[in-house]
mmCIF file with all atom_site columns, C-alpha atoms in Angstrom:
data_model
loop_
_atom_site.group_PDB
_atom_site.id
_atom_site.type_symbol
_atom_site.label_atom_id
_atom_site.label_alt_id
_atom_site.label_comp_id
_atom_site.label_asym_id
_atom_site.label_entity_id
_atom_site.label_seq_id
_atom_site.pdbx_PDB_ins_code
_atom_site.Cartn_x
_atom_site.Cartn_y
_atom_site.Cartn_z
_atom_site.occupancy
_atom_site.B_iso_or_equiv
_atom_site.pdbx_formal_charge
_atom_site.auth_seq_id
_atom_site.auth_comp_id
_atom_site.auth_asym_id
_atom_site.auth_atom_id
_atom_site.pdbx_PDB_model_num
ATOM 1   C CA . PHE A 1 1   ? 127.978 82.909  88.177 1.00 0.00 ? 1   PHE A CA 1
ATOM 2   C CA . CYS A 1 2   ? 129.585 86.339  88.172 1.00 0.00 ? 2   CYS A CA 1
ATOM 3   C CA . PHE A 1 3   ? 131.039 87.978  85.186 1.00 0.00 ? 3   PHE A CA 1
ATOM 4   C CA . ALA A 1 4   ? 132.587 91.451  85.329 1.00 0.00 ? 4   ALA A CA 1
ATOM 5   C CA . GLY A 1 5   ? 134.824 93.835  83.490 1.00 0.00 ? 5   GLY A CA 1
ATOM 6   C CA . GLY A 1 6   ? 133.806 93.472  79.956 1.00 0.00 ? 6   GLY A CA 1
ATOM 7   C CA . GLY A 1 7   ? 133.835 89.664  79.675 1.00 0.00 ? 7   GLY A CA 1
ATOM 8   C CA . SER A 1 8   ? 131.272 87.438  78.072 1.00 0.00 ? 8   SER A CA 1
ATOM 9   C CA . ALA A 1 9   ? 129.464 84.161  78.893 1.00 0.00 ? 9   ALA A CA 1
ATOM 10  C CA . VAL A 1 10  ? 127.453 81.902  76.736 1.00 0.00 ? 10  VAL A CA 1
ATOM 11  C CA . PHE A 1 11  ? 125.067 79.366  78.085 1.00 0.00 ? 11  PHE A CA 1
ATOM 12  C CA . SER A 1 12  ? 124.237 76.703  75.432 1.00 0.00 ? 12  SER A CA 1
ATOM 13  C CA . GLY A 1 13  ? 123.011 73.119  75.542 1.00 0.00 ? 13  GLY A CA 1
ATOM 14  C CA . GLN A 1 14  ? 121.115 72.134  78.580 1.00 0.00 ? 14  GLN A CA 1
ATOM 15  C CA . ALA A 1 15  ? 122.517 74.346  81.389 1.00 0.00 ? 15  ALA A CA 1
ATOM 16  C CA . THR A 1 16  ? 120.664 74.281  84.653 1.00 0.00 ? 16  THR A CA 1
ATOM 17  C CA . LEU A 1 17  ? 121.175 76.783  87.548 1.00 0.00 ? 17  LEU A CA 1
ATOM 18  C CA . ARG A 1 18  ? 118.949 75.768  90.600 1.00 0.00 ? 18  ARG A CA 1
ATOM 19  C CA . GLN A 1 19  ? 118.698 77.056  94.246 1.00 0.00 ? 19  GLN A CA 1
ATOM 20  C CA . CYS A 1 20  ? 121.390 79.749  93.829 1.00 0.00 ? 20  CYS A CA 1
ATOM 21  C CA . GLU A 1 21  ? 121.597 82.771  96.143 1.00 0.00 ? 21  GLU A CA 1
ATOM 22  C CA . ALA A 1 22  ? 123.487 85.972  96.046 1.00 0.00 ? 22  ALA A CA 1
ATOM 23  C CA . THR A 1 23  ? 123.054 89.688  96.882 1.00 0.00 ? 23  THR A CA 1
ATOM 24  C CA . PHE A 1 24  ? 122.771 90.605  93.246 1.00 0.00 ? 24  PHE A CA 1
ATOM 25  C CA . GLY A 1 25  ? 121.712 88.162  90.544 1.00 0.00 ? 25  GLY A CA 1
ATOM 26  C CA . GLY A 1 26  ? 120.653 84.949  92.237 1.00 0.00 ? 26  GLY A CA 1
ATOM 27  C CA . GLY A 1 27  ? 121.694 82.990  89.219 1.00 0.00 ? 27  GLY A CA 1
ATOM 28  C CA . VAL A 1 28  ? 123.829 85.273  87.087 1.00 0.00 ? 28  VAL A CA 1
ATOM 29  C CA . PHE A 1 29  ? 125.428 88.482  87.880 1.00 0.00 ? 29  PHE A CA 1
ATOM 30  C CA . GLY A 1 30  ? 126.988 90.489  84.924 1.00 0.00 ? 30  GLY A CA 1
ATOM 31  C CA . THR A 1 31  ? 128.506 93.845  85.213 1.00 0.00 ? 31  THR A CA 1
ATOM 32  C CA . GLY A 1 32  ? 129.926 95.288  82.073 1.00 0.00 ? 32  GLY A CA 1
ATOM 33  C CA . ALA A 1 33  ? 129.569 91.713  80.708 1.00 0.00 ? 33  ALA A CA 1
ATOM 34  C CA . ASP A 1 34  ? 127.649 90.206  77.746 1.00 0.00 ? 34  ASP A CA 1
ATOM 35  C CA . VAL A 1 35  ? 125.555 87.266  78.741 1.00 0.00 ? 35  VAL A CA 1
ATOM 36  C CA . THR A 1 36  ? 123.995 85.119  75.940 1.00 0.00 ? 36  THR A CA 1
ATOM 37  C CA . VAL A 1 37  ? 121.465 82.326  76.702 1.00 0.00 ? 37  VAL A CA 1
ATOM 38  C CA . ALA A 1 38  ? 121.287 80.298  73.487 1.00 0.00 ? 38  ALA A CA 1
ATOM 39  C CA . GLY A 1 39  ? 120.288 76.823  74.543 1.00 0.00 ? 39  GLY A CA 1
ATOM 40  C CA . ASP A 1 40  ? 117.742 75.063  76.721 1.00 0.00 ? 40  ASP A CA 1
ATOM 41  C CA . THR A 1 41  ? 118.810 76.887  79.880 1.00 0.00 ? 41  THR A CA 1
ATOM 42  C CA . ALA A 1 42  ? 116.682 76.534  83.078 1.00 0.00 ? 42  ALA A CA 1
ATOM 43  C CA . VAL A 1 43  ? 117.168 78.945  86.125 1.00 0.00 ? 43  VAL A CA 1
ATOM 44  C CA . SER A 1 44  ? 114.895 78.092  88.843 1.00 0.00 ? 44  SER A CA 1
ATOM 45  C CA . GLU A 1 45  ? 114.398 78.793  92.650 1.00 0.00 ? 45  GLU A CA 1
ATOM 46  C CA . CYS A 1 46  ? 117.253 81.364  92.792 1.00 0.00 ? 46  CYS A CA 1
ATOM 47  C CA . VAL A 1 47  ? 117.118 84.236  95.309 1.00 0.00 ? 47  VAL A CA 1
ATOM 48  C CA . ALA A 1 48  ? 118.804 87.612  95.063 1.00 0.00 ? 48  ALA A CA 1
ATOM 49  C CA . ARG A 1 49  ? 118.650 89.578  98.459 1.00 0.00 ? 49  ARG A CA 1
ATOM 50  C CA . GLU A 1 50  ? 118.597 92.808  96.433 1.00 0.00 ? 50  GLU A CA 1
ATOM 51  C CA . ASN A 1 51  ? 117.997 92.824  92.551 1.00 0.00 ? 51  ASN A CA 1
ATOM 52  C CA . GLY A 1 52  ? 117.753 90.148  89.823 1.00 0.00 ? 52  GLY A CA 1
ATOM 53  C CA . GLY A 1 53  ? 116.399 86.932  91.111 1.00 0.00 ? 53  GLY A CA 1
ATOM 54  C CA . CYS A 1 54  ? 117.654 85.025  88.031 1.00 0.00 ? 54  CYS A CA 1
ATOM 55  C CA . PHE A 1 55  ? 119.779 87.557  86.214 1.00 0.00 ? 55  PHE A CA 1
ATOM 56  C CA . TYR A 1 56  ? 121.277 90.870  87.055 1.00 0.00 ? 56  TYR A CA 1
ATOM 57  C CA . ILE A 1 57  ? 122.912 92.846  84.232 1.00 0.00 ? 57  ILE A CA 1
ATOM 58  C CA . ASP A 1 58  ? 124.386 96.360  84.490 1.00 0.00 ? 58  ASP A CA 1
ATOM 59  C CA . GLY A 1 59  ? 127.297 98.631  83.588 1.00 0.00 ? 59  GLY A CA 1
ATOM 60  C CA . GLY A 1 60  ? 126.855 98.762  79.836 1.00 0.00 ? 60  GLY A CA 1
ATOM 61  C CA . GLY A 1 61  ? 126.509 94.861  79.564 1.00 0.00 ? 61  GLY A CA 1
ATOM 62  C CA . SER A 1 62  ? 123.846 93.072  77.737 1.00 0.00 ? 62  SER A CA 1
ATOM 63  C CA . ALA A 1 63  ? 121.637 89.846  78.160 1.00 0.00 ? 63  ALA A CA 1
ATOM 64  C CA . VAL A 1 64  ? 120.349 88.064  74.997 1.00 0.00 ? 64  VAL A CA 1
ATOM 65  C CA . PHE A 1 65  ? 117.927 85.199  75.369 1.00 0.00 ? 65  PHE A CA 1
ATOM 66  C CA . ARG A 1 66  ? 117.801 83.240  72.123 1.00 0.00 ? 66  ARG A CA 1
ATOM 67  C CA . GLY A 1 67  ? 116.992 79.599  73.044 1.00 0.00 ? 67  GLY A CA 1
ATOM 68  C CA . GLN A 1 68  ? 114.333 78.046  75.158 1.00 0.00 ? 68  GLN A CA 1
ATOM 69  C CA . ALA A 1 69  ? 115.188 79.623  78.432 1.00 0.00 ? 69  ALA A CA 1
ATOM 70  C CA . THR A 1 70  ? 112.927 78.999  81.476 1.00 0.00 ? 70  THR A CA 1
ATOM 71  C CA . LEU A 1 71  ? 113.131 81.332  84.426 1.00 0.00 ? 71  LEU A CA 1
ATOM 72  C CA . ARG A 1 72  ? 110.987 79.928  87.281 1.00 0.00 ? 72  ARG A CA 1
ATOM 73  C CA . GLN A 1 73  ? 110.315 80.770  90.967 1.00 0.00 ? 73  GLN A CA 1
ATOM 74  C CA . CYS A 1 74  ? 113.140 83.220  91.363 1.00 0.00 ? 74  CYS A CA 1
ATOM 75  C CA . GLU A 1 75  ? 112.813 85.977  93.894 1.00 0.00 ? 75  GLU A CA 1
ATOM 76  C CA . ALA A 1 76  ? 114.351 89.530  94.529 1.00 0.00 ? 76  ALA A CA 1
ATOM 77  C CA . THR A 1 77  ? 113.475 92.818  95.981 1.00 0.00 ? 77  THR A CA 1
ATOM 78  C CA . PHE A 1 78  ? 113.415 94.257  92.416 1.00 0.00 ? 78  PHE A CA 1
ATOM 79  C CA . GLY A 1 79  ? 113.324 92.202  89.125 1.00 0.00 ? 79  GLY A CA 1
ATOM 80  C CA . GLY A 1 80  ? 112.200 88.770  90.287 1.00 0.00 ? 80  GLY A CA 1
ATOM 81  C CA . GLY A 1 81  ? 113.299 87.211  86.961 1.00 0.00 ? 81  GLY A CA 1
ATOM 82  C CA . VAL A 1 82  ? 115.605 89.777  85.315 1.00 0.00 ? 82  VAL A CA 1
ATOM 83  C CA . PHE A 1 83  ? 117.006 93.126  86.450 1.00 0.00 ? 83  PHE A CA 1
ATOM 84  C CA . GLY A 1 84  ? 118.845 95.362  84.114 1.00 0.00 ? 84  GLY A CA 1
ATOM 85  C CA . THR A 1 85  ? 120.180 98.872  84.694 1.00 0.00 ? 85  THR A CA 1
ATOM 86  C CA . GLY A 1 86  ? 122.274 100.592 82.072 1.00 0.00 ? 86  GLY A CA 1
ATOM 87  C CA . ALA A 1 87  ? 122.083 97.452  80.167 1.00 0.00 ? 87  ALA A CA 1
ATOM 88  C CA . ASP A 1 88  ? 120.469 96.019  76.926 1.00 0.00 ? 88  ASP A CA 1
ATOM 89  C CA . VAL A 1 89  ? 118.230 92.950  77.454 1.00 0.00 ? 89  VAL A CA 1
ATOM 90  C CA . THR A 1 90  ? 116.818 91.190  74.329 1.00 0.00 ? 90  THR A CA 1
ATOM 91  C CA . VAL A 1 91  ? 114.442 88.294  74.244 1.00 0.00 ? 91  VAL A CA 1
ATOM 92  C CA . ALA A 1 92  ? 114.330 86.740  70.914 1.00 0.00 ? 92  ALA A CA 1
ATOM 93  C CA . GLY A 1 93  ? 113.625 83.156  71.503 1.00 0.00 ? 93  GLY A CA 1
ATOM 94  C CA . ASP A 1 94  ? 110.985 81.045  73.445 1.00 0.00 ? 94  ASP A CA 1
ATOM 95  C CA . THR A 1 95  ? 111.907 82.357  76.891 1.00 0.00 ? 95  THR A CA 1
ATOM 96  C CA . ALA A 1 96  ? 109.260 81.640  79.567 1.00 0.00 ? 96  ALA A CA 1
ATOM 97  C CA . VAL A 1 97  ? 109.237 83.476  82.879 1.00 0.00 ? 97  VAL A CA 1
ATOM 98  C CA . SER A 1 98  ? 106.895 82.070  85.540 1.00 0.00 ? 98  SER A CA 1
ATOM 99  C CA . GLU A 1 99  ? 106.253 82.361  89.298 1.00 0.00 ? 99  GLU A CA 1
ATOM 100 C CA . CYS A 1 100 ? 108.994 84.958  89.722 1.00 0.00 ? 100 CYS A CA 1
ATOM 101 C CA . VAL A 1 101 ? 108.476 87.385  92.525 1.00 0.00 ? 101 VAL A CA 1
ATOM 102 C CA . ALA A 1 102 ? 109.727 91.007  93.053 1.00 0.00 ? 102 ALA A CA 1
ATOM 103 C CA . ARG A 1 103 ? 109.156 91.951  96.789 1.00 0.00 ? 103 ARG A CA 1
ATOM 104 C CA . GLU A 1 104 ? 108.783 95.805  95.976 1.00 0.00 ? 104 GLU A CA 1
#
């Protein structure tokens, strides 16, 4: 998923992102966007060739994890699970990050 230019996205319910691949944000790329994970969301086995294996957030955007998010076995050069630059990242729920790898 890619969200740009001040938009917003809400993942609620039982969203699943699996085996996704991108240059930035293997699962979700948000630039200047607000991304909220409010449900039982699972992101697994995603790969970013650069940054943010599961999530990449930048440009004044934000990421809020409020539900029971699971980030598992994601990989990137920097930020195996979540990469944020110039962004606010808040973890307020039962978020679990496991087996994510940053290559550098």
